[in-house]
PDB file of C-alpha atoms in Angstrom:
ATOM      1  CA  MET Z   1      83.531  49.901  52.011  1.00 81.00           C
ATOM      2  CA  ALA Z   2      83.656  52.254  49.010  1.00 89.00           C
ATOM      3  CA  ALA Z   3      79.845  52.276  48.851  1.00 91.00           C
ATOM      4  CA  GLN Z   4      79.784  54.114  52.184  1.00 93.00           C
ATOM      5  CA  TYR Z   5      80.881  57.282  50.366  1.00 96.00           C
ATOM      6  CA  LEU Z   6      77.492  57.180  48.656  1.00 97.00           C
ATOM      7  CA  ALA Z   7      75.703  56.580  51.949  1.00 94.00           C
ATOM      8  CA  THR Z   8      77.522  59.440  53.669  1.00 95.00           C
ATOM      9  CA  ALA Z   9      76.820  61.746  50.726  1.00 96.00           C
ATOM     10  CA  ALA Z  10      73.120  60.890  51.059  1.00 96.00           C
ATOM     11  CA  ILE Z  11      73.281  61.530  54.813  1.00 94.00           C
ATOM     12  CA  SER Z  12      75.010  64.859  54.178  1.00 96.00           C
ATOM     13  CA  PHE Z  13      72.865  66.182  51.318  1.00 96.00           C
ATOM     14  CA  ILE Z  14      69.430  64.485  51.298  1.00 95.00           C
ATOM     15  CA  GLU Z  15      66.612  65.229  53.729  1.00 92.00           C
ATOM     16  CA  LYS Z  16      66.499  62.542  56.426  1.00 89.00           C
ATOM     17  CA  LYS Z  17      63.698  59.965  56.441  1.00 87.00           C
ATOM     18  CA  GLU Z  18      62.787  58.098  59.613  1.00 81.00           C
ATOM     19  CA  ASP Z  19      63.200  54.680  57.975  1.00 80.00           C
ATOM     20  CA  ASP Z  20      66.664  55.666  56.673  1.00 81.00           C
ATOM     21  CA  SER Z  21      65.512  55.119  53.084  1.00 86.00           C
ATOM     22  CA  HIS Z  22      67.262  58.334  51.987  1.00 93.00           C
ATOM     23  CA  THR Z  23      70.523  56.373  52.289  1.00 92.00           C
ATOM     24  CA  ASN Z  24      69.544  53.368  50.178  1.00 94.00           C
ATOM     25  CA  LEU Z  25      70.975  52.928  46.694  1.00 97.00           C
ATOM     26  CA  GLY Z  26      69.837  51.991  43.219  1.00 96.00           C
ATOM     27  CA  TRP Z  27      71.602  49.708  40.734  1.00 96.00           C
ATOM     28  CA  THR Z  28      72.067  51.327  37.303  1.00 93.00           C
ATOM     29  CA  ASP Z  29      74.526  50.483  34.514  1.00 93.00           C
ATOM     30  CA  HIS Z  30      76.663  48.290  36.799  1.00 96.00           C
ATOM     31  CA  SER Z  31      76.814  51.112  39.331  1.00 96.00           C
ATOM     32  CA  LEU Z  32      75.405  51.832  42.751  1.00 96.00           C
ATOM     33  CA  GLU Z  33      73.657  55.220  42.767  1.00 97.00           C
ATOM     34  CA  THR Z  34      72.246  57.528  45.429  1.00 97.00           C
ATOM     35  CA  HIS Z  35      68.846  59.134  45.319  1.00 97.00           C
ATOM     36  CA  PRO Z  36      69.030  62.568  43.606  1.00 97.00           C
ATOM     37  CA  PHE Z  37      70.593  65.354  45.632  1.00 97.00           C
ATOM     38  CA  PRO Z  38      68.729  68.692  46.033  1.00 94.00           C
ATOM     39  CA  ASN Z  39      70.346  69.982  42.810  1.00 95.00           C
ATOM     40  CA  GLY Z  40      69.274  66.899  40.818  1.00 96.00           C
ATOM     41  CA  ASP Z  41      72.763  65.356  40.669  1.00 97.00           C
ATOM     42  CA  SER Z  42      73.709  62.007  42.214  1.00 97.00           C
ATOM     43  CA  LEU Z  43      76.791  60.030  43.161  1.00 98.00           C
ATOM     44  CA  ARG Z  44      77.616  56.599  41.719  1.00 97.00           C
ATOM     45  CA  LEU Z  45      80.079  53.822  42.455  1.00 97.00           C
ATOM     46  CA  ASN Z  46      80.963  52.261  39.110  1.00 96.00           C
ATOM     47  CA  TYR Z  47      81.971  48.609  39.512  1.00 95.00           C
ATOM     48  CA  GLU Z  48      83.311  48.303  35.959  1.00 94.00           C
ATOM     49  CA  ASN Z  49      86.147  50.794  36.394  1.00 93.00           C
ATOM     50  CA  PHE Z  50      86.164  51.035  40.222  1.00 95.00           C
ATOM     51  CA  SER Z  51      85.442  54.732  40.329  1.00 97.00           C
ATOM     52  CA  LEU Z  52      83.179  57.272  41.925  1.00 98.00           C
ATOM     53  CA  GLU Z  53      81.100  59.182  39.389  1.00 98.00           C
ATOM     54  CA  TRP Z  54      79.418  62.508  39.964  1.00 98.00           C
ATOM     55  CA  GLN Z  55      76.319  62.143  37.781  1.00 96.00           C
ATOM     56  CA  HIS Z  56      74.986  65.521  36.631  1.00 96.00           C
ATOM     57  CA  GLN Z  57      71.254  65.835  36.046  1.00 92.00           C
ATOM     58  CA  ASN Z  58      71.982  66.715  32.397  1.00 92.00           C
ATOM     59  CA  GLY Z  59      73.674  63.323  31.862  1.00 90.00           C
ATOM     60  CA  ASN Z  60      77.298  64.476  32.067  1.00 95.00           C
ATOM     61  CA  LYS Z  61      79.678  62.695  34.455  1.00 95.00           C
ATOM     62  CA  GLU Z  62      82.875  63.457  36.321  1.00 97.00           C
ATOM     63  CA  HIS Z  63      84.763  60.564  37.847  1.00 96.00           C
ATOM     64  CA  LEU Z  64      87.476  59.702  40.338  1.00 98.00           C
ATOM     65  CA  LEU Z  65      89.327  56.388  39.919  1.00 97.00           C
ATOM     66  CA  LEU Z  66      89.567  54.823  43.384  1.00 97.00           C
ATOM     67  CA  ASN Z  67      92.577  52.563  42.860  1.00 96.00           C
ATOM     68  CA  HIS Z  68      95.449  53.860  45.063  1.00 96.00           C
ATOM     69  CA  LYS Z  69      93.353  56.818  46.300  1.00 97.00           C
ATOM     70  CA  THR Z  70      93.355  57.623  50.008  1.00 97.00           C
ATOM     71  CA  HIS Z  71      90.267  58.247  52.106  1.00 96.00           C
ATOM     72  CA  LYS Z  72      91.318  61.887  52.488  1.00 97.00           C
ATOM     73  CA  GLU Z  73      91.595  62.373  48.705  1.00 98.00           C
ATOM     74  CA  ILE Z  74      88.149  60.866  48.177  1.00 97.00           C
ATOM     75  CA  VAL Z  75      86.518  63.027  50.847  1.00 97.00           C
ATOM     76  CA  GLU Z  76      88.126  66.137  49.352  1.00 98.00           C
ATOM     77  CA  TRP Z  77      86.887  65.208  45.859  1.00 98.00           C
ATOM     78  CA  ILE Z  78      83.284  64.724  46.994  1.00 98.00           C
ATOM     79  CA  SER Z  79      83.426  68.027  48.884  1.00 97.00           C
ATOM     80  CA  GLU Z  80      84.752  69.823  45.804  1.00 97.00           C
ATOM     81  CA  MET Z  81      82.115  68.245  43.548  1.00 97.00           C
ATOM     82  CA  SER Z  82      79.255  69.182  45.838  1.00 97.00           C
ATOM     83  CA  GLN Z  83      80.402  72.746  46.444  1.00 96.00           C
ATOM     84  CA  GLY Z  84      81.158  73.275  42.757  1.00 95.00           C
ATOM     85  CA  ASN Z  85      77.694  72.123  41.765  1.00 95.00           C
ATOM     86  CA  GLY Z  86      75.596  74.295  44.032  1.00 94.00           C
ATOM     87  CA  ILE Z  87      75.087  72.069  47.065  1.00 96.00           C
ATOM     88  CA  ASN Z  88      75.350  74.292  50.116  1.00 92.00           C
ATOM     89  CA  LYS Z  89      75.369  71.570  52.758  1.00 95.00           C
ATOM     90  CA  PRO Z  90      78.883  70.404  53.718  1.00 96.00           C
ATOM     91  CA  TYR Z  91      79.932  66.826  53.019  1.00 96.00           C
ATOM     92  CA  SER Z  92      80.948  64.743  56.025  1.00 94.00           C
ATOM     93  CA  TYR Z  93      82.021  61.109  56.155  1.00 94.00           C
ATOM     94  CA  ASN Z  94      79.926  60.307  59.206  1.00 87.00           C
ATOM     95  CA  LEU Z  95      77.888  57.124  59.658  1.00 84.00           C
ATOM     96  CA  HIS Z  96      75.229  56.445  62.289  1.00 77.00           C
ATOM     97  CA  TYR Z  97      75.607  52.650  62.040  1.00 73.00           C
ATOM     98  CA  GLU Z  98      78.446  50.223  62.676  1.00 73.00           C
ATOM     99  CA  LEU Z  99      80.365  48.482  59.882  1.00 69.00           C
ATOM    100  CA  PRO Z 100      82.368  45.228  60.048  1.00 69.00           C
ATOM    101  CA  TYR Z 101      85.519  46.944  58.761  1.00 73.00           C
ATOM    102  CA  PRO Z 102      88.635  48.315  60.441  1.00 78.00           C
ATOM    103  CA  LYS Z 103      88.316  51.972  61.423  1.00 82.00           C
ATOM    104  CA  ILE Z 104      89.041  54.201  58.436  1.00 87.00           C
ATOM    105  CA  SER Z 105      91.680  56.955  58.582  1.00 90.00           C
ATOM    106  CA  ASP Z 106      92.867  59.712  56.262  1.00 92.00           C
ATOM    107  CA  LEU Z 107      95.611  57.411  54.950  1.00 94.00           C
ATOM    108  CA  THR Z 108      93.395  54.388  54.332  1.00 90.00           C
ATOM    109  CA  THR Z 109      94.061  53.519  50.681  1.00 94.00           C
ATOM    110  CA  PHE Z 110      91.891  51.633  48.197  1.00 93.00           C
ATOM    111  CA  ASN Z 111      93.651  49.007  46.105  1.00 91.00           C
ATOM    112  CA  LEU Z 112      91.951  47.040  43.350  1.00 89.00           C
ATOM    113  CA  THR Z 113      93.242  43.497  43.730  1.00 87.00           C
ATOM    114  CA  SER Z 114      90.849  41.592  41.448  1.00 85.00           C
ATOM    115  CA  GLN Z 115      88.735  42.828  38.557  1.00 88.00           C
ATOM    116  CA  ASP Z 116      87.314  39.299  38.340  1.00 90.00           C
ATOM    117  CA  ARG Z 117      85.883  39.755  41.831  1.00 89.00           C
ATOM    118  CA  LEU Z 118      84.213  42.981  40.756  1.00 91.00           C
ATOM    119  CA  ASN Z 119      82.816  41.220  37.696  1.00 93.00           C
ATOM    120  CA  ASP Z 120      81.325  38.547  39.979  1.00 93.00           C
ATOM    121  CA  LEU Z 121      79.687  41.278  42.055  1.00 93.00           C
ATOM    122  CA  ILE Z 122      78.278  42.860  38.890  1.00 95.00           C
ATOM    123  CA  ASN Z 123      76.807  39.532  37.798  1.00 95.00           C
ATOM    124  CA  HIS Z 124      75.238  38.926  41.222  1.00 96.00           C
ATOM    125  CA  ARG Z 125      73.701  42.409  41.396  1.00 96.00           C
ATOM    126  CA  ASP Z 126      72.448  42.183  37.806  1.00 96.00           C
ATOM    127  CA  LEU Z 127      70.812  38.822  38.473  1.00 97.00           C
ATOM    128  CA  ALA Z 128      69.146  39.978  41.685  1.00 97.00           C
ATOM    129  CA  HIS Z 129      67.892  43.266  40.271  1.00 97.00           C
ATOM    130  CA  GLN Z 130      66.539  41.784  37.044  1.00 97.00           C
ATOM    131  CA  VAL Z 131      64.823  38.812  38.653  1.00 98.00           C
ATOM    132  CA  ILE Z 132      63.310  40.709  41.594  1.00 98.00           C
ATOM    133  CA  THR Z 133      62.012  43.428  39.245  1.00 97.00           C
ATOM    134  CA  HIS Z 134      60.466  40.743  37.022  1.00 97.00           C
ATOM    135  CA  VAL Z 135      58.852  38.881  39.938  1.00 97.00           C
ATOM    136  CA  LEU Z 136      57.358  42.088  41.323  1.00 97.00           C
ATOM    137  CA  LYS Z 137      55.968  43.089  37.922  1.00 96.00           C
ATOM    138  CA  THR Z 138      54.475  39.712  37.007  1.00 95.00           C
ATOM    139  CA  GLY Z 139      52.987  39.277  40.484  1.00 93.00           C
ATOM    140  CA  GLY Z 140      51.471  42.750  40.504  1.00 93.00           C
ATOM    141  CA  TYR Z 141      53.414  43.680  43.654  1.00 93.00           C
ATOM    142  CA  GLU Z 142      54.393  47.283  44.419  1.00 93.00           C
ATOM    143  CA  SER Z 143      57.933  47.881  45.666  1.00 95.00           C
ATOM    144  CA  SER Z 144      61.153  49.569  44.716  1.00 95.00           C
ATOM    145  CA  VAL Z 145      64.327  47.463  44.508  1.00 97.00           C
ATOM    146  CA  ARG Z 146      67.072  49.085  46.544  1.00 96.00           C
ATOM    147  CA  ILE Z 147      70.408  48.291  48.179  1.00 95.00           C
ATOM    148  CA  TRP Z 148      70.727  49.181  51.864  1.00 89.00           C
ATOM    149  CA  PRO Z 149      74.293  50.246  52.713  1.00 85.00           C
ATOM    150  CA  HIS Z 150      74.252  49.157  56.369  1.00 78.00           C
ATOM    151  CA  HIS Z 151      73.710  45.458  55.545  1.00 81.00           C
ATOM    152  CA  PHE Z 152      74.192  45.654  51.772  1.00 86.00           C
ATOM    153  CA  ASP Z 153      71.425  43.430  50.505  1.00 91.00           C
ATOM    154  CA  THR Z 154      69.469  44.065  47.324  1.00 95.00           C
ATOM    155  CA  GLY Z 155      65.956  44.073  48.703  1.00 94.00           C
ATOM    156  CA  ALA Z 156      62.260  44.721  48.119  1.00 97.00           C
ATOM    157  CA  PHE Z 157      59.189  44.532  50.357  1.00 95.00           C
ATOM    158  CA  PHE Z 158      55.509  44.395  49.479  1.00 95.00           C
ATOM    159  CA  THR Z 159      52.234  43.843  51.321  1.00 92.00           C
ATOM    160  CA  THR Z 160      49.305  41.838  49.935  1.00 84.00           C
ATOM    161  CA  HIS Z 161      45.596  42.589  50.336  1.00 74.00           C
ATOM    162  CA  ASP Z 162      45.380  40.505  53.539  1.00 80.00           C
ATOM    163  CA  ASN Z 163      48.196  42.485  55.176  1.00 84.00           C
ATOM    164  CA  LEU Z 164      50.800  39.783  54.625  1.00 91.00           C
ATOM    165  CA  GLY Z 165      54.230  41.286  54.030  1.00 94.00           C
ATOM    166  CA  ASN Z 166      56.980  39.635  52.021  1.00 95.00           C
ATOM    167  CA  GLY Z 167      60.617  40.636  52.036  1.00 96.00           C
ATOM    168  CA  LEU Z 168      62.733  39.325  49.188  1.00 97.00           C
ATOM    169  CA  GLY Z 169      66.199  40.026  47.980  1.00 97.00           C
ATOM    170  CA  MET Z 170      69.828  39.000  47.785  1.00 97.00           C
ATOM    171  CA  ALA Z 171      72.051  39.015  50.870  1.00 96.00           C
ATOM    172  CA  ILE Z 172      75.824  39.015  51.060  1.00 94.00           C
ATOM    173  CA  PRO Z 173      77.646  36.026  52.663  1.00 94.00           C
ATOM    174  CA  ASP Z 174      77.000  35.795  56.400  1.00 92.00           C
ATOM    175  CA  SER Z 175      76.594  33.275  59.219  1.00 91.00           C
ATOM    176  CA  LEU Z 176      73.557  31.714  57.494  1.00 93.00           C
ATOM    177  CA  ILE Z 177      75.201  30.924  54.130  1.00 95.00           C
ATOM    178  CA  ASP Z 178      78.825  31.472  53.068  1.00 95.00           C
ATOM    179  CA  ASP Z 179      77.804  32.770  49.638  1.00 95.00           C
ATOM    180  CA  PHE Z 180      75.613  35.463  48.188  1.00 96.00           C
ATOM    181  CA  TYR Z 181      72.086  34.128  48.519  1.00 97.00           C
ATOM    182  CA  LEU Z 182      68.514  34.913  47.521  1.00 98.00           C
ATOM    183  CA  TYR Z 183      65.930  35.047  50.306  1.00 97.00           C
ATOM    184  CA  VAL Z 184      62.197  35.374  50.937  1.00 97.00           C
ATOM    185  CA  SER Z 185      60.551  35.886  54.338  1.00 96.00           C
ATOM    186  CA  GLY Z 186      57.000  36.604  55.464  1.00 95.00           C
ATOM    187  CA  TYR Z 187      55.567  39.060  58.003  1.00 93.00           C
ATOM    188  CA  LYS Z 188      52.278  39.885  59.664  1.00 90.00           C
ATOM    189  CA  GLY Z 189      52.774  43.418  60.881  1.00 84.00           C
ATOM    190  CA  HIS Z 190      56.124  43.370  62.698  1.00 84.00           C
ATOM    191  CA  ASP Z 191      55.949  39.629  63.431  1.00 89.00           C
ATOM    192  CA  ILE Z 192      57.723  37.142  61.200  1.00 92.00           C
ATOM    193  CA  VAL Z 193      55.545  34.339  59.803  1.00 92.00           C
ATOM    194  CA  GLU Z 194      56.770  30.884  60.772  1.00 92.00           C
ATOM    195  CA  LEU Z 195      56.090  27.946  58.446  1.00 93.00           C
ATOM    196  CA  PRO Z 196      56.453  24.238  59.303  1.00 90.00           C
ATOM    197  CA  SER Z 197      60.143  23.395  59.686  1.00 84.00           C
ATOM    198  CA  ASP Z 198      59.976  20.701  56.988  1.00 85.00           C
ATOM    199  CA  THR Z 199      58.751  23.190  54.347  1.00 87.00           C
ATOM    200  CA  ASN Z 200      61.077  23.162  51.339  1.00 82.00           C
ATOM    201  CA  LEU Z 201      61.173  24.013  47.648  1.00 90.00           C
ATOM    202  CA  GLU Z 202      62.523  22.337  44.524  1.00 88.00           C
ATOM    203  CA  LYS Z 203      65.478  24.701  44.906  1.00 91.00           C
ATOM    204  CA  GLY Z 204      65.963  26.540  48.164  1.00 93.00           C
ATOM    205  CA  THR Z 205      65.913  25.697  51.856  1.00 94.00           C
ATOM    206  CA  TYR Z 206      63.554  26.853  54.590  1.00 95.00           C
ATOM    207  CA  TYR Z 207      65.394  28.085  57.696  1.00 94.00           C
ATOM    208  CA  SER Z 208      63.553  28.075  61.016  1.00 91.00           C
ATOM    209  CA  ASN Z 209      66.323  28.367  63.633  1.00 88.00           C
ATOM    210  CA  GLY Z 210      66.830  32.085  64.272  1.00 87.00           C
ATOM    211  CA  TRP Z 211      66.013  33.858  61.000  1.00 92.00           C
ATOM    212  CA  LYS Z 212      62.960  32.290  59.372  1.00 95.00           C
ATOM    213  CA  GLY Z 213      62.550  32.182  55.629  1.00 96.00           C
ATOM    214  CA  PHE Z 214      63.680  30.613  52.370  1.00 97.00           C
ATOM    215  CA  ALA Z 215      67.211  30.999  51.014  1.00 97.00           C
ATOM    216  CA  LEU Z 216      69.118  29.836  47.932  1.00 97.00           C
ATOM    217  CA  PRO Z 217      72.848  30.352  47.204  1.00 97.00           C
ATOM    218  CA  VAL Z 218      73.420  32.450  44.077  1.00 96.00           C
ATOM    219  CA  THR Z 219      76.494  30.675  42.694  1.00 93.00           C
ATOM    220  CA  GLY Z 220      75.652  28.672  39.590  1.00 93.00           C
ATOM    221  CA  ILE Z 221      71.935  29.456  39.348  1.00 95.00           C
ATOM    222  CA  THR Z 222      70.199  30.778  36.235  1.00 96.00           C
ATOM    223  CA  GLU Z 223      67.661  33.594  35.943  1.00 97.00           C
ATOM    224  CA  ASP Z 224      64.906  31.021  35.440  1.00 97.00           C
ATOM    225  CA  GLU Z 225      65.916  29.138  38.584  1.00 97.00           C
ATOM    226  CA  ALA Z 226      66.068  32.372  40.567  1.00 97.00           C
ATOM    227  CA  THR Z 227      62.647  33.410  39.275  1.00 97.00           C
ATOM    228  CA  ARG Z 228      61.125  30.055  40.242  1.00 97.00           C
ATOM    229  CA  PHE Z 229      62.709  30.271  43.681  1.00 97.00           C
ATOM    230  CA  PHE Z 230      61.192  33.690  44.412  1.00 97.00           C
ATOM    231  CA  THR Z 231      57.803  32.778  42.950  1.00 96.00           C
ATOM    232  CA  ASN Z 232      57.539  29.428  44.736  1.00 96.00           C
ATOM    233  CA  ALA Z 233      58.713  30.842  48.057  1.00 96.00           C
ATOM    234  CA  ILE Z 234      56.229  33.729  47.908  1.00 95.00           C
ATOM    235  CA  ASN Z 235      53.478  31.238  47.101  1.00 93.00           C
ATOM    236  CA  GLN Z 236      54.287  29.297  50.272  1.00 93.00           C
ATOM    237  CA  TYR Z 237      53.237  32.380  52.231  1.00 90.00           C
ATOM    238  CA  THR Z 238      50.374  33.661  50.101  1.00 79.00           C
TER     239      THR Z 238
END
């Protein structure tokens, strides 16, 4: 839920794009980070110390520790940071998509219950970002690697010379798999490519009922195994 402060800052300060990509986030130094604001600054969510960081374009940072902070205090801090650093647009915590959380109020308070859980999230995001970046580079595919705040996957998308699209990334636990999982799917235009239902990999399962694509739970896998999963799954389409 804390990442939505970054999304709402992007909605408030960054020029809107039709595909909503102005709201997506990067992964840098164990932190989620917005695209640059009009003044060159950005906002980060640091997983290591559970804080929001106002990242100045000159490299300096100001931070707000989130443990025991209320929603109202956080909104006021972001407003003060933006106004004090030359951003004229007002900050508003206002989302245009639904979230699977209880409705937030001024008194909603953040409490850090497990640093180990945050460390697990860091490890998952590191693995996904490093492996996806490597697979894109070695395959000669063009795509950024971003985190989309409305469904929170680390994702990339590229199109080959024959107009085949591949989406790949890491999704959070959902009805498909009760674990963080890597995925690859194929598209022709807006239509998903369906492979034979018995298609499988050395590691990874092909799903054909509902969502169609390859998936592999993250827990316990190595970078090499993740790399082979992405490469082999992409090859099934290409």
